[in-house]
Short mmCIF file of C-alpha atoms in Angstrom, two decimals:
data_model
loop_
_atom_site.label_atom_id
_atom_site.label_comp_id
_atom_site.label_asym_id
_atom_site.label_seq_id
_atom_site.Cartn_x
_atom_site.Cartn_y
_atom_site.Cartn_z
CA MET A 10 105.15 100.06 56.04
CA PRO A 11 106.71 100.10 59.48
CA LEU A 12 104.67 101.96 62.10
CA THR A 13 105.85 105.47 63.00
CA GLU A 14 102.92 106.07 65.31
CA TRP A 15 100.86 103.92 67.72
CA GLU A 16 98.41 104.36 70.55
CA GLY A 17 97.19 101.89 73.17
CA PRO A 18 97.49 100.46 76.60
CA ALA A 19 100.89 99.81 78.02
CA VAL A 20 102.56 98.80 81.32
CA VAL A 21 105.52 100.97 82.30
CA ILE A 22 108.33 98.52 83.06
CA GLY A 23 111.36 100.86 83.27
CA ALA A 24 112.36 104.56 83.39
CA ARG A 25 115.69 106.22 83.55
CA PRO A 26 116.61 109.95 83.58
CA TYR A 27 117.66 111.58 80.30
CA GLY A 28 119.09 115.01 80.53
CA GLU A 29 117.77 117.44 83.04
CA ALA A 30 114.03 116.84 82.56
CA GLY A 31 113.38 113.86 80.28
CA LEU A 32 113.00 110.17 80.82
CA VAL A 33 113.72 107.15 78.65
CA VAL A 34 110.79 104.84 79.51
CA THR A 35 110.34 101.20 78.62
CA LEU A 36 106.76 100.14 77.91
CA MET A 37 105.25 96.68 77.60
CA THR A 38 102.61 96.69 74.89
CA GLU A 39 100.39 93.97 73.33
CA ALA A 40 101.33 94.48 69.75
CA LEU A 41 104.95 95.59 69.96
CA GLY A 42 106.22 93.98 73.12
CA ARG A 43 108.97 95.81 74.97
CA HIS A 44 109.15 99.28 73.53
CA PRO A 45 111.46 102.17 74.62
CA ALA A 46 110.51 105.81 74.21
CA MET A 47 111.44 109.29 75.25
CA ALA A 48 109.08 111.07 77.67
CA ARG A 49 109.92 114.76 77.38
CA GLY A 50 109.53 116.41 80.72
CA GLY A 51 109.16 113.00 82.34
CA GLN A 52 110.96 114.07 85.45
CA SER A 53 108.64 116.98 86.13
CA ARG A 54 106.40 117.00 89.16
CA ALA A 55 103.37 116.59 86.87
CA GLN A 56 104.69 113.70 84.85
CA ALA A 57 106.93 111.76 87.17
CA PRO A 58 104.09 109.84 88.86
CA LEU A 59 102.82 108.67 85.48
CA TRP A 60 106.05 106.93 84.44
CA GLN A 61 106.60 104.92 87.54
CA PRO A 62 107.35 101.19 86.72
CA GLY A 63 104.17 99.07 87.14
CA ASN A 64 101.70 101.72 86.10
CA LEU A 65 99.13 100.88 83.42
CA VAL A 66 98.89 103.83 81.07
CA GLU A 67 97.23 104.73 77.78
CA ALA A 68 100.31 105.68 75.64
CA ARG A 69 100.80 107.44 72.34
CA TRP A 70 104.13 107.10 70.57
CA VAL A 71 105.35 109.01 67.51
CA ALA A 72 108.59 109.11 65.57
CA ARG A 73 109.82 110.16 62.15
CA LEU A 74 111.27 106.66 61.51
CA SER A 75 110.10 103.33 63.03
CA ASP A 76 113.47 102.40 64.44
CA GLN A 77 113.95 105.65 66.35
CA LEU A 78 113.44 106.12 70.02
CA GLY A 79 110.51 108.43 69.38
CA ALA A 80 108.44 110.43 71.78
CA VAL A 81 105.72 109.15 74.10
CA THR A 82 102.88 110.78 75.96
CA GLY A 83 100.44 109.06 78.24
CA GLU A 84 97.46 109.15 80.54
CA MET A 85 97.15 107.12 83.75
CA VAL A 86 94.78 104.09 83.72
CA HIS A 87 95.86 102.33 86.87
CA ALA A 88 98.41 103.77 89.37
CA ALA A 89 99.83 100.47 90.41
CA ALA A 90 103.15 101.93 91.64
CA ALA A 91 101.51 104.32 94.11
CA LEU A 92 99.19 101.59 95.41
CA ALA A 93 102.13 99.12 95.86
CA MET A 94 103.95 101.66 98.04
CA GLU A 95 101.50 100.83 100.82
CA ASP A 96 102.62 97.22 101.08
CA PRO A 97 106.33 96.03 101.03
CA LEU A 98 105.45 92.66 99.48
CA ALA A 99 103.32 94.23 96.74
CA LEU A 100 106.16 96.65 95.92
CA ALA A 101 108.70 93.84 95.76
CA VAL A 102 106.49 91.74 93.48
CA LEU A 103 105.81 94.72 91.16
CA THR A 104 109.48 95.69 90.95
CA ALA A 105 110.55 92.15 90.26
CA ALA A 106 107.95 91.67 87.54
CA CYS A 107 109.01 94.86 85.73
CA ALA A 108 112.67 93.99 85.99
CA VAL A 109 112.11 90.53 84.55
CA ALA A 110 110.01 91.91 81.69
CA GLU A 111 112.50 94.65 80.86
CA GLY A 112 115.45 92.25 80.95
CA ALA A 113 114.11 89.13 79.33
CA LEU A 114 111.90 90.31 76.50
CA PRO A 115 113.36 91.29 73.13
CA GLU A 116 112.71 94.79 71.90
CA ARG A 117 109.75 95.55 69.65
CA GLN A 118 108.60 91.98 69.22
CA PRO A 119 104.96 91.07 70.11
CA HIS A 120 104.38 88.87 73.15
CA PRO A 121 100.66 89.28 73.82
CA ALA A 122 100.43 86.54 76.38
CA SER A 123 103.14 88.08 78.48
CA PHE A 124 101.47 91.55 78.14
CA HIS A 125 98.08 90.28 79.28
CA GLY A 126 99.59 88.25 82.07
CA LEU A 127 101.49 91.31 83.31
CA VAL A 128 98.22 93.34 83.32
CA ARG A 129 96.49 90.61 85.31
CA LEU A 130 99.36 90.56 87.75
CA VAL A 131 99.20 94.39 88.24
CA VAL A 132 95.42 94.20 88.84
CA ALA A 133 95.76 91.27 91.24
CA LEU A 134 98.35 93.14 93.35
CA ALA A 135 95.85 95.86 94.01
CA ARG A 136 93.42 93.40 95.37
CA ASP A 137 95.72 91.09 97.35
CA PRO A 138 99.49 91.12 97.38
CA HIS A 139 99.60 87.34 98.00
CA ARG A 140 97.43 86.64 94.98
CA GLY A 141 99.66 89.08 93.09
CA LEU A 142 102.67 86.99 94.04
CA GLU A 143 100.97 83.85 92.81
CA ALA A 144 100.14 85.71 89.54
CA LEU A 145 103.86 86.57 89.23
CA ILE A 146 104.90 82.97 89.46
CA ARG A 147 102.40 81.86 86.85
CA TRP A 148 103.29 84.86 84.65
CA GLU A 149 106.97 83.88 84.70
CA ALA A 150 106.12 80.39 83.66
CA ALA A 151 104.09 81.77 80.73
CA LEU A 152 106.86 84.14 79.89
CA LEU A 153 109.33 81.20 79.65
CA ALA A 154 106.85 79.47 77.34
CA GLU A 155 106.44 82.49 75.09
CA LEU A 156 110.23 82.84 74.83
CA GLY A 157 110.55 79.19 73.80
CA TYR A 158 111.64 77.77 77.17
CA GLY A 159 108.35 76.38 78.37
CA LEU A 160 107.93 73.92 81.20
CA ASP A 161 105.99 70.72 80.62
CA LEU A 162 103.89 70.19 83.76
CA THR A 163 101.15 68.03 82.20
CA SER A 164 102.54 64.47 82.82
CA CYS A 165 105.43 62.57 84.42
CA ALA A 166 108.50 62.44 82.25
CA ALA A 167 109.38 58.98 83.59
CA THR A 168 106.03 57.18 83.67
CA GLY A 169 103.54 59.36 81.66
CA VAL A 170 101.05 59.53 84.55
CA THR A 171 99.18 62.80 84.96
CA GLU A 172 98.45 62.58 88.69
CA ASP A 173 100.48 63.17 91.81
CA LEU A 174 103.06 65.30 90.01
CA ALA A 175 105.51 66.53 92.72
CA TRP A 176 108.77 67.43 91.07
CA VAL A 177 110.34 69.12 88.02
CA SER A 178 113.55 68.08 86.43
CA PRO A 179 115.99 71.05 86.49
CA ARG A 180 117.54 69.84 83.27
CA THR A 181 114.43 69.25 81.09
CA GLY A 182 111.75 71.28 82.75
CA ARG A 183 109.45 68.24 82.72
CA ALA A 184 107.26 67.16 85.66
CA VAL A 185 108.01 64.02 87.59
CA SER A 186 105.53 62.07 89.83
CA ALA A 187 106.09 61.71 93.55
CA ALA A 188 106.77 57.99 93.27
CA ALA A 189 109.10 58.19 90.27
CA GLY A 190 111.04 61.16 91.72
CA ALA A 191 111.41 59.87 95.31
CA PRO A 192 114.87 58.29 94.69
CA TYR A 193 116.17 61.55 93.09
CA ALA A 194 114.35 64.10 95.28
CA GLU A 195 117.63 65.91 96.19
CA ARG A 196 118.28 66.58 92.47
CA LEU A 197 114.75 67.71 91.54
CA LEU A 198 112.86 70.96 92.01
CA PRO A 199 109.55 70.87 94.00
CA LEU A 200 106.46 71.42 91.91
CA PRO A 201 104.06 73.53 93.99
CA ALA A 202 100.31 73.03 93.48
CA LEU A 203 99.86 76.66 92.56
CA MET A 204 101.48 75.96 89.20
CA THR A 205 98.55 73.86 88.13
CA ASP A 206 95.82 74.99 90.57
CA ASP A 207 94.31 78.45 91.07
CA ALA A 208 93.50 77.92 94.70
CA PRO A 209 95.23 80.12 97.28
CA ALA A 210 98.71 78.86 98.14
CA SER A 211 100.96 78.73 101.20
CA PRO A 212 104.21 80.60 101.72
CA ALA A 213 106.09 77.32 101.10
CA GLN A 214 104.42 77.02 97.71
CA TRP A 215 105.34 80.69 96.96
CA ARG A 216 108.96 79.89 97.79
CA ASP A 217 109.03 76.71 95.67
CA GLY A 218 107.31 78.48 92.80
CA LEU A 219 109.82 81.28 92.80
CA ARG A 220 112.68 78.85 92.94
CA LEU A 221 111.27 76.86 90.03
CA THR A 222 110.75 79.82 87.71
CA SER A 223 114.00 81.53 88.77
CA HIS A 224 115.98 78.45 87.88
CA PHE A 225 114.84 78.45 84.26
CA LEU A 226 114.80 82.24 84.00
CA GLU A 227 118.38 82.33 85.07
CA ARG A 228 119.52 79.38 83.00
CA ASP A 229 117.60 80.06 79.82
CA ALA A 230 115.96 83.55 79.42
CA PHE A 231 118.80 85.48 81.04
CA GLY A 232 121.50 82.91 80.59
CA HIS A 233 121.23 83.02 76.85
CA LEU A 234 121.56 86.83 77.02
CA HIS A 235 124.61 86.46 79.32
CA ARG A 236 122.81 88.46 81.97
CA PRO A 237 122.21 87.56 85.64
CA LEU A 238 118.73 87.37 87.09
CA PRO A 239 117.70 90.91 88.02
CA ALA A 240 118.56 91.92 91.53
CA ALA A 241 114.91 92.86 92.26
CA ARG A 242 113.82 89.28 91.39
CA GLN A 243 116.61 87.79 93.53
CA LEU A 244 115.56 89.95 96.50
CA LEU A 245 111.89 88.89 96.12
CA GLY A 246 112.96 85.23 96.24
CA GLU A 247 114.96 85.92 99.45
CA ARG A 248 112.05 87.81 101.05
CA VAL A 249 109.59 85.02 100.35
CA ALA A 250 111.96 82.34 101.48
CA ALA A 251 112.32 84.24 104.86
CA MET A 252 108.51 84.08 105.20
CA VAL A 253 108.47 80.29 105.40
#
């Protein structure tokens, strides 16, 4: 029987006013993916900080029927939005991640890998905005894979080698080695080391990583929905490119 009640951890990925005091919030959950709900009194001084995009909350949702908007209450677990306010880059990363999740994921369909990756991103931002940015790029690649548009960065599409991979085909999403891609470099997307290595990266790698994932997000995840890449995500790409 369809669920008319659930409780569990969730990341707030969107909130918009409803009436004089309420909010329609969008949550990212492990079992039910992107899930909208009504937060009654969500605009109040007491509740408004809870429903800021990026926050990790313990949510409880109830409805008479499973396909209704339903009502949600919650308790704060990690106030990521307030912490991000202290750093412009952290806020830009958090805003972009929430916008991508809210815009790309289908409603009420489980995407556990995307949920756990988003939680890791939120936690990483609190420790170091730069590591949070790297977590965003890896999370976007995982999101593409979970939506069926995964990149193949394991071997060269032209030669099959697994070393010295330097490029990605913008058409197929497959990696290309430095040697095989050299004659076509102007047509290929750079493959930054952070996509395959957890070591700290440089601003140029951040820029290339964002360009890589944004190309496929825009073409596939959002293109198939006939939507543009969210403005917050575009602005993040421009901010990081200006850092190089």
